[in-house]
XYZ file of C-alpha atoms in Angstrom:
576
model
C -22.088 -65.478 -46.899
C -24.473 -64.631 -49.729
C -22.781 -62.917 -52.607
C -23.321 -62.526 -56.299
C -19.859 -61.551 -57.474
C -19.722 -62.386 -61.152
C -16.036 -62.830 -61.928
C -14.548 -66.094 -63.120
C -17.698 -67.655 -64.626
C -17.217 -71.047 -66.276
C -18.296 -71.758 -69.829
C -20.998 -74.194 -68.741
C -24.566 -74.787 -69.876
C -25.793 -71.665 -68.070
C -23.127 -69.594 -69.756
C -24.326 -70.780 -73.139
C -27.883 -69.841 -72.231
C -26.621 -66.439 -71.106
C -24.890 -65.701 -74.392
C -27.872 -66.966 -76.374
C -30.192 -64.580 -74.524
C -27.771 -61.692 -75.028
C -27.601 -62.559 -78.738
C -31.390 -62.553 -79.051
C -31.651 -59.345 -77.018
C -29.153 -57.556 -79.231
C -31.101 -58.562 -82.334
C -34.685 -58.253 -81.124
C -34.353 -56.135 -77.994
C -35.513 -52.797 -79.329
C -38.342 -54.205 -81.442
C -39.552 -56.925 -79.083
C -38.700 -56.226 -75.455
C -39.549 -52.531 -75.551
C -42.835 -53.176 -77.353
C -44.218 -55.476 -74.660
C -47.106 -54.278 -72.514
C -46.096 -53.667 -68.917
C -48.004 -55.299 -66.044
C -50.530 -52.883 -64.546
C -48.862 -52.679 -61.115
C -45.513 -51.934 -62.764
C -47.057 -49.294 -65.012
C -48.832 -47.692 -62.041
C -45.681 -47.500 -59.925
C -43.605 -46.107 -62.801
C -46.221 -43.424 -63.412
C -45.924 -42.289 -59.796
C -42.174 -41.884 -59.393
C -40.389 -43.389 -62.394
C -38.896 -46.429 -60.649
C -40.032 -49.813 -59.425
C -38.761 -52.274 -56.822
C -38.558 -55.927 -57.863
C -36.946 -59.148 -56.687
C -35.107 -61.694 -58.845
C -33.276 -64.924 -57.977
C -29.628 -64.431 -57.020
C -28.788 -67.123 -59.541
C -30.060 -64.926 -62.393
C -27.759 -62.051 -61.383
C -24.798 -64.436 -61.165
C -25.517 -65.956 -64.557
C -26.376 -62.647 -66.222
C -24.111 -59.935 -64.741
C -25.329 -57.567 -67.485
C -28.345 -57.040 -65.228
C -26.212 -54.819 -63.002
C -25.632 -52.384 -65.865
C -29.305 -51.312 -65.886
C -30.598 -52.369 -62.440
C -29.554 -51.085 -59.017
C -29.213 -53.836 -56.366
C -30.339 -52.761 -52.922
C -30.286 -55.824 -50.687
C -30.236 -59.624 -50.657
C -31.562 -62.545 -48.705
C -30.723 -66.222 -49.037
C -32.329 -66.589 -52.458
C -33.330 -63.195 -53.858
C -31.846 -59.866 -54.845
C -33.907 -56.691 -54.500
C -33.413 -54.378 -57.483
C -34.615 -50.903 -58.383
C -35.184 -50.226 -62.081
C -36.585 -47.549 -64.347
C -38.988 -48.444 -67.141
C -36.082 -49.040 -69.514
C -34.337 -51.158 -66.894
C -37.452 -53.231 -66.256
C -37.942 -53.903 -69.941
C -34.361 -55.095 -70.225
C -34.614 -57.134 -67.031
C -37.479 -59.299 -68.278
C -35.195 -60.583 -71.039
C -32.962 -62.155 -68.372
C -35.247 -62.969 -65.439
C -38.826 -63.076 -64.195
C -38.939 -60.144 -61.754
C -41.439 -60.133 -58.911
C -42.983 -56.756 -58.097
C -42.536 -55.417 -54.529
C -45.165 -52.864 -53.590
C -44.106 -49.875 -51.459
C -45.165 -49.713 -47.838
C -47.903 -47.072 -47.859
C -48.565 -47.104 -44.088
C -45.351 -45.529 -42.902
C -46.774 -42.722 -40.742
C -46.871 -42.597 -36.936
C -48.661 -45.456 -35.218
C -47.787 -44.663 -31.619
C -47.546 -41.576 -29.478
C -44.079 -40.247 -28.717
C -42.514 -37.737 -26.376
C -39.914 -36.775 -28.961
C -40.146 -33.695 -31.150
C -38.334 -35.551 -33.936
C -40.793 -38.381 -34.528
C -41.889 -37.242 -37.975
C -40.200 -36.507 -41.279
C -40.178 -32.746 -41.898
C -41.166 -31.684 -45.449
C -38.569 -29.874 -47.542
C -39.421 -26.276 -46.609
C -39.553 -27.152 -42.919
C -36.260 -29.048 -43.241
C -34.486 -25.982 -44.618
C -36.027 -23.824 -41.891
C -34.824 -26.268 -39.212
C -31.261 -25.944 -40.509
C -31.563 -22.142 -40.552
C -32.865 -22.226 -36.982
C -29.944 -24.389 -35.846
C -27.517 -21.791 -37.183
C -29.470 -18.878 -35.722
C -29.813 -20.493 -32.287
C -26.176 -21.630 -32.021
C -24.162 -19.135 -34.105
C -20.914 -19.758 -32.201
C -20.835 -23.500 -32.885
C -23.031 -24.040 -35.968
C -22.720 -22.784 -39.534
C -24.932 -23.648 -42.484
C -23.082 -24.304 -45.754
C -24.964 -24.581 -49.040
C -22.802 -26.771 -51.282
C -25.030 -26.760 -54.375
C -28.439 -27.635 -55.752
C -30.151 -30.743 -57.071
C -31.461 -31.387 -60.579
C -34.753 -29.727 -59.609
C -33.096 -26.862 -57.753
C -33.437 -28.002 -54.152
C -30.673 -26.903 -51.783
C -28.010 -29.395 -50.687
C -26.894 -28.344 -47.211
C -24.080 -29.247 -44.831
C -23.953 -28.007 -41.246
C -20.544 -27.445 -39.660
C -20.432 -27.963 -35.892
C -17.330 -26.841 -33.999
C -16.044 -24.429 -31.392
C -14.091 -22.868 -34.267
C -17.029 -22.799 -36.634
C -15.820 -19.853 -38.729
C -12.156 -20.835 -38.873
C -9.956 -23.656 -40.135
C -8.078 -24.851 -37.077
C -5.628 -27.713 -36.711
C -8.385 -30.222 -36.002
C -9.489 -33.427 -37.719
C -12.546 -33.153 -39.966
C -15.450 -35.628 -39.805
C -18.298 -36.017 -42.309
C -21.696 -37.693 -41.805
C -24.100 -37.840 -44.762
C -27.447 -39.543 -45.337
C -30.247 -40.122 -47.820
C -28.339 -40.282 -51.087
C -31.018 -42.841 -51.878
C -34.168 -40.797 -51.410
C -36.267 -43.752 -50.279
C -33.905 -44.611 -47.404
C -35.346 -42.235 -44.881
C -34.071 -43.192 -41.421
C -30.742 -41.421 -41.871
C -32.518 -38.145 -42.662
C -34.300 -38.157 -39.333
C -31.350 -39.443 -37.304
C -28.984 -36.807 -38.710
C -31.365 -34.047 -37.586
C -31.552 -35.641 -34.144
C -27.766 -35.913 -34.005
C -27.310 -32.236 -34.896
C -29.826 -31.229 -32.249
C -28.169 -33.479 -29.651
C -24.666 -32.145 -30.313
C -25.741 -28.513 -30.204
C -27.991 -28.800 -27.154
C -25.508 -30.902 -25.134
C -22.415 -28.793 -25.794
C -20.850 -27.761 -22.451
C -23.264 -30.136 -20.659
C -21.894 -33.468 -21.892
C -18.164 -34.219 -21.711
C -18.022 -36.311 -24.888
C -20.006 -33.799 -26.935
C -17.900 -30.946 -25.577
C -14.709 -32.799 -26.480
C -15.962 -33.528 -29.990
C -16.967 -29.945 -30.740
C -13.862 -28.586 -29.048
C -11.355 -30.773 -30.878
C -12.906 -31.647 -34.229
C -14.760 -30.066 -37.119
C -17.971 -32.059 -37.644
C -19.870 -31.723 -40.919
C -23.356 -33.255 -41.264
C -25.375 -33.477 -44.491
C -28.813 -34.955 -43.671
C -30.027 -35.159 -47.290
C -27.763 -35.797 -50.280
C -30.639 -36.523 -52.691
C -33.417 -34.020 -51.927
C -35.245 -34.615 -55.233
C -35.620 -38.299 -54.406
C -36.584 -37.840 -50.752
C -39.057 -35.002 -51.371
C -40.277 -36.327 -54.728
C -44.018 -35.887 -54.165
C -45.528 -32.741 -52.643
C -42.098 -31.638 -51.382
C -42.505 -34.153 -48.544
C -41.407 -37.618 -47.442
C -44.024 -40.098 -48.692
C -44.245 -43.836 -49.391
C -43.278 -42.899 -52.951
C -40.023 -41.137 -52.136
C -37.665 -42.522 -54.755
C -34.247 -44.123 -54.683
C -32.928 -42.370 -57.784
C -32.486 -38.649 -58.379
C -34.736 -36.651 -60.730
C -32.725 -37.945 -63.718
C -33.428 -41.538 -62.587
C -29.750 -42.104 -61.754
C -28.583 -44.007 -58.671
C -26.241 -41.511 -56.989
C -24.416 -44.327 -55.209
C -23.387 -45.770 -58.579
C -22.386 -42.396 -60.029
C -19.105 -41.464 -58.356
C -15.754 -41.958 -60.098
C -14.805 -45.572 -59.499
C -11.262 -46.601 -58.455
C -11.116 -49.180 -61.216
C -12.521 -46.906 -63.933
C -11.537 -43.402 -62.705
C -14.998 -42.363 -63.938
C -18.648 -43.140 -63.142
C -19.687 -46.589 -64.416
C -21.880 -47.273 -67.460
C -20.838 -44.024 -69.115
C -23.235 -41.978 -67.002
C -22.468 -38.282 -66.583
C -21.790 -37.040 -63.072
C -25.045 -35.844 -61.560
C -25.456 -32.322 -60.101
C -25.843 -33.701 -56.571
C -22.564 -35.624 -56.831
C -20.753 -32.731 -58.516
C -21.737 -30.543 -55.565
C -20.582 -33.180 -53.085
C -17.264 -33.791 -54.862
C -16.506 -30.055 -55.023
C -17.198 -29.818 -51.303
C -15.069 -32.868 -50.476
C -12.153 -31.478 -52.451
C -12.368 -28.192 -50.542
C -11.813 -29.921 -47.194
C -9.403 -32.514 -45.757
C -11.729 -35.134 -44.311
C -10.225 -37.794 -42.086
C -13.231 -39.905 -41.053
C -16.700 -40.308 -42.563
C -19.867 -42.387 -42.539
C -22.614 -42.600 -45.144
C -26.024 -43.673 -43.777
C -28.416 -45.865 -45.784
C -31.277 -48.312 -45.149
C -32.656 -51.583 -46.495
C -30.736 -53.819 -44.115
C -29.023 -53.402 -40.722
C -25.215 -53.527 -40.797
C -21.919 -51.713 -41.252
C -20.346 -52.154 -44.693
C -16.639 -51.414 -45.172
C -14.502 -51.132 -48.360
C -13.913 -52.058 -50.950
C -17.181 -52.215 -52.921
C -15.521 -52.572 -56.328
C -12.502 -54.802 -55.554
C -12.267 -58.254 -54.039
C -8.853 -57.480 -52.556
C -8.871 -55.926 -49.133
C -8.013 -52.364 -48.227
C -4.532 -52.046 -46.640
C -6.275 -50.837 -43.468
C -8.662 -53.802 -43.445
C -7.951 -54.606 -39.777
C -8.746 -51.021 -38.810
C -12.004 -51.101 -40.770
C -13.065 -54.367 -39.164
C -12.345 -52.926 -35.716
C -14.312 -49.683 -36.153
C -17.173 -51.497 -37.906
C -17.515 -53.983 -35.059
C -17.215 -51.184 -32.546
C -20.254 -49.480 -34.096
C -22.264 -52.691 -34.547
C -21.450 -54.152 -31.122
C -22.557 -50.972 -29.380
C -25.787 -50.892 -31.395
C -26.526 -54.509 -30.495
C -25.828 -53.780 -26.829
C -28.210 -50.810 -26.857
C -31.032 -52.574 -28.713
C -31.030 -56.174 -27.485
C -33.908 -57.197 -29.771
C -32.273 -58.727 -32.825
C -31.440 -55.349 -34.370
C -28.223 -55.524 -36.450
C -28.371 -59.349 -36.124
C -30.063 -60.628 -39.282
C -29.593 -64.314 -40.220
C -27.286 -63.329 -43.095
C -25.256 -60.831 -41.025
C -25.497 -61.962 -37.380
C -22.684 -59.680 -36.197
C -23.853 -56.663 -38.216
C -20.645 -56.262 -40.269
C -19.802 -57.127 -43.881
C -17.175 -56.290 -46.481
C -18.753 -54.445 -49.395
C -17.498 -56.764 -52.138
C -18.382 -59.868 -50.126
C -21.943 -58.571 -49.844
C -22.358 -57.579 -53.488
C -20.045 -55.804 -55.868
C -20.934 -52.328 -57.086
C -18.984 -49.713 -59.007
C -19.201 -45.957 -58.504
C -19.994 -45.957 -54.785
C -19.446 -42.923 -52.559
C -17.622 -45.114 -50.054
C -14.971 -46.164 -52.565
C -14.662 -42.612 -53.897
C -14.019 -41.251 -50.407
C -11.445 -43.884 -49.537
C -9.592 -43.912 -52.858
C -9.758 -40.363 -54.221
C -10.264 -38.279 -51.049
C -7.946 -40.431 -48.865
C -10.469 -40.375 -46.021
C -11.735 -43.391 -44.087
C -15.441 -43.992 -44.715
C -17.878 -46.823 -43.967
C -21.493 -47.272 -45.040
C -23.996 -47.784 -42.223
C -27.359 -49.392 -43.029
C -29.821 -48.293 -40.355
C -33.026 -50.239 -40.920
C -34.371 -53.264 -42.755
C -37.111 -51.125 -44.338
C -36.200 -48.578 -46.950
C -38.815 -46.086 -45.784
C -38.826 -46.433 -42.004
C -42.238 -45.962 -40.344
C -42.196 -42.828 -38.234
C -43.230 -44.670 -35.079
C -39.922 -46.591 -35.201
C -37.671 -43.523 -35.419
C -37.365 -43.010 -31.652
C -36.134 -46.577 -31.210
C -33.619 -46.279 -34.037
C -32.214 -43.130 -32.452
C -31.800 -44.828 -29.083
C -30.118 -47.825 -30.713
C -27.648 -45.735 -32.753
C -26.983 -42.573 -30.738
C -24.051 -43.873 -28.718
C -22.484 -45.597 -31.737
C -22.739 -42.414 -33.814
C -20.933 -40.448 -31.115
C -18.295 -43.082 -30.354
C -17.500 -43.674 -34.026
C -16.383 -40.042 -34.203
C -13.802 -40.663 -31.475
C -11.845 -42.996 -33.753
C -10.554 -39.858 -35.474
C -8.245 -39.277 -32.487
C -6.481 -42.653 -32.559
C -3.412 -42.987 -34.754
C -0.547 -40.776 -35.870
C -1.152 -37.037 -35.941
C 0.801 -33.817 -36.069
C 1.850 -31.090 -38.486
C 4.158 -30.798 -41.479
C 5.932 -27.494 -41.981
C 8.658 -25.891 -44.053
C 11.914 -26.167 -42.098
C 12.967 -22.636 -43.085
C 9.792 -20.561 -43.021
C 7.731 -22.606 -40.592
C 4.799 -22.386 -43.000
C 2.415 -25.377 -43.181
C 2.873 -27.850 -46.031
C 0.501 -30.203 -47.812
C 2.705 -33.288 -47.758
C 2.048 -36.878 -48.697
C 2.233 -39.337 -45.797
C 2.810 -43.042 -46.428
C 3.074 -46.002 -44.118
C 5.945 -47.839 -45.802
C 5.356 -51.495 -46.719
C 1.717 -50.980 -45.771
C -0.044 -48.446 -47.983
C -1.443 -49.341 -51.401
C -4.464 -48.464 -53.554
C -4.249 -44.782 -52.594
C -4.448 -45.483 -48.867
C -1.827 -42.789 -48.167
C -3.031 -39.437 -46.819
C -2.091 -35.753 -47.123
C -1.616 -33.076 -44.521
C -3.993 -30.123 -44.684
C -2.948 -27.564 -47.272
C -3.912 -24.607 -45.056
C -2.783 -25.694 -41.595
C -0.396 -28.598 -42.268
C -2.064 -30.928 -39.769
C -2.478 -34.640 -40.520
C -4.277 -37.612 -38.967
C -3.241 -41.094 -40.080
C -5.712 -43.552 -38.573
C -4.289 -47.054 -38.275
C -4.624 -50.343 -36.439
C -2.141 -51.034 -33.622
C 1.318 -51.981 -34.871
C 4.801 -50.744 -35.696
C 5.111 -48.446 -38.690
C 7.626 -46.483 -40.744
C 6.110 -43.125 -41.728
C 7.381 -41.423 -44.890
C 6.733 -37.698 -45.492
C 7.276 -36.227 -48.958
C 6.483 -33.165 -51.016
C 7.747 -31.990 -54.393
C 10.576 -29.506 -53.939
C 11.523 -30.855 -50.495
C 13.814 -33.534 -49.176
C 11.682 -36.453 -47.892
C 11.833 -37.624 -44.302
C 11.199 -41.082 -42.844
C 10.358 -41.760 -39.200
C 11.060 -45.427 -38.479
C 9.752 -47.962 -36.003
C 6.935 -45.922 -34.469
C 4.731 -48.083 -32.275
C 0.989 -47.487 -32.111
C -1.014 -49.040 -29.283
C -4.810 -49.527 -29.218
C -6.731 -46.260 -28.774
C -3.455 -44.315 -28.716
C -2.486 -40.983 -30.223
C 1.130 -40.603 -31.373
C 2.073 -36.981 -32.080
C 4.747 -36.033 -34.616
C 6.008 -32.617 -35.629
C 7.655 -32.870 -39.055
C 9.650 -30.204 -40.882
C 10.795 -30.728 -44.468
C 13.818 -28.986 -45.932
C 13.416 -27.296 -49.326
C 15.742 -28.474 -52.071
C 16.338 -24.954 -53.390
C 17.456 -22.655 -50.566
C 17.688 -19.610 -52.839
C 13.906 -19.327 -52.959
C 13.921 -18.368 -49.280
C 16.048 -15.222 -49.414
C 13.145 -12.987 -48.377
C 12.760 -14.868 -45.107
C 16.293 -14.138 -43.899
C 17.432 -11.407 -41.518
C 20.857 -9.930 -42.274
C 23.767 -8.970 -40.007
C 21.766 -9.530 -36.846
C 23.283 -12.825 -35.681
C 26.892 -13.975 -35.789
C 28.676 -17.291 -35.236
C 31.869 -17.614 -33.170
C 34.489 -18.893 -33.683
C 34.740 -19.479 -37.406
C 36.343 -21.855 -38.322
C 35.409 -24.120 -35.402
C 36.249 -27.677 -34.442
C 33.775 -28.650 -31.731
C 31.537 -25.803 -30.433
C 29.865 -22.971 -32.342
C 28.509 -20.104 -30.246
C 25.589 -18.025 -31.562
C 25.779 -14.330 -30.745
C 22.360 -12.632 -30.858
C 20.967 -9.163 -30.091
C 18.939 -8.780 -26.911
C 15.655 -8.232 -28.798
C 15.718 -11.664 -30.507
C 14.782 -15.070 -29.201
C 16.011 -18.263 -30.837
C 13.232 -20.810 -31.534
C 15.098 -23.462 -33.520
C 18.627 -24.263 -34.711
C 19.166 -26.572 -37.723
C 22.424 -27.538 -39.462
C 22.658 -28.409 -43.166
C 25.413 -29.517 -45.489
C 26.525 -27.106 -48.207
C 24.271 -29.126 -50.567
C 21.272 -28.303 -48.369
C 20.856 -31.727 -46.741
C 19.997 -31.750 -43.031
C 22.649 -33.225 -40.766
C 22.522 -34.283 -37.145
C 24.550 -32.614 -34.432
C 25.029 -34.040 -30.989
C 23.486 -31.105 -29.127
C 21.930 -27.718 -29.823
C 21.141 -25.611 -26.767
C 18.604 -22.809 -27.067
C 19.557 -21.641 -23.572
C 23.292 -21.142 -24.077
C 23.067 -20.686 -27.868
C 25.839 -23.238 -28.329
C 25.908 -25.963 -30.985
C 28.079 -29.051 -30.584
C 29.496 -29.856 -34.056
C 32.188 -32.275 -32.904
C 30.572 -35.222 -34.703
C 30.585 -33.501 -38.111
C 33.183 -34.290 -40.735
C 35.344 -31.321 -41.793
C 33.719 -29.124 -44.434
C 31.418 -26.168 -45.066
C 27.997 -26.128 -43.377
C 24.955 -23.878 -43.075
C 23.346 -22.968 -39.769
C 19.662 -22.055 -40.084
C 18.460 -20.164 -37.031
C 14.779 -19.450 -36.596
C 14.004 -16.491 -34.333
C 10.874 -14.706 -33.206
C 11.528 -12.128 -35.937
C 12.582 -14.239 -38.908
C 15.287 -16.558 -40.158
C 19.060 -16.217 -40.207
C 21.340 -18.321 -42.394
C 25.044 -18.424 -41.654
C 27.839 -20.462 -43.203
C 30.653 -21.890 -41.086
C 33.662 -24.128 -41.543
C 34.155 -27.272 -39.482
C 37.824 -28.209 -38.995
C 39.742 -30.978 -37.309
C 40.892 -30.294 -33.778
């Protein structure tokens, strides 16, 4: 495995050279390095779009990790690292290495006829019109959401696809995004194809119908419109990796280790818009589509230690890659470095500030990064093939959102949904816990097969633990959880008065509930006088009898939920 992780370097001869170069750079850098004349090809490329692609030996990046503070690594082979740099970054880089210029591929347009209507990259104005047309043509299952604007004022758009497109139902939420590096173009085209496929095959394809009927799917084809549409508001060979401020958006999210973007960079408008949108939802599963190599990359990017759900990530990553390989059968997703099409992010190369790590750590979702093509800017004539290779994997990856523990968390008294924290005890770490949805209370804890103890907690409520729950492969385990508030006095407004009585009081073994004919009992719960829930051997909603024979003598509270509100009644349990 090729990697250039830079921790634990020895103080050897190369280290001494490293520190000597840094010493000289600190003294002479501004006056010497920045005064040097740039090579003509570098100057020409920088004049076009402000960034340049170069290759340096992996050994230089290992020996001089400072390179990663001003250069953005994009891919590796056995000996070289491909970097993108601005003019300032290039001038700093030559103090540490001898970069080799990589010219952009300027013949990326169609070279073969195609029957598909999606075989070209739409320019910006046409792209926005396509999204508007999707919404207009499928108003019952498609809604356009503008989440913000880029540095140069271009619209950042997400489409929501669902049977319940204008509502927030108890359904898991999925997010697909692409093109946060503007020169990685395949994802842009494939996301448009995916939207079109989902909308046009709804009610005609069982998998598509299930997905739109039971999930909320959000697709953002372009996260970095200024980079993608840099010249002439169109996709060109000079579409740029960075945004208009020459910042790599995939190094600009708050990092789990730093709790802020790396290198002191301010959050960029595109990422601010995305973060605000992410915080407004409760995403369960996500994928971020890139290019430059062909593989699935799973977390962490910033830490060598594995995610607590590492086995789950390996499974879903291989599921995507294996299906792609099956549907391509031509060496796609099978490079010499990554023959099975899967790699851990840190094992590949460490980065800080990635969207993948932000999603998994701060949003508590489960996201992988999918690299679609070995070229950054994919020639248009290859787009049809990429779609055929990836279509089934893109659809099947979404189905992983159904496998695991799911259900709702509600207030035991009012029945209102709660945003509760859900932990897998002796399993979760590094923020791998999740939260139920704040509006609807539903939760979806994806996990590998195994036996788990699930812990539900919320401030102001007594926690609850469900022990020894088995999860089989591709299984859904449903749980309905109610949490009891610590302070019962806050719930006075929910209670009905003088409408339900208990008989007899005191009682030793059976309590009978006497109700008016216009009420129906939905739930009976018994609590100690301190408000702690207690178990009774049997509560019958048909006979309205509660067996309290197993309770110790004392004062208890019966909470009775009806179709018209709540009733709280005290009773005394006595010995026989």
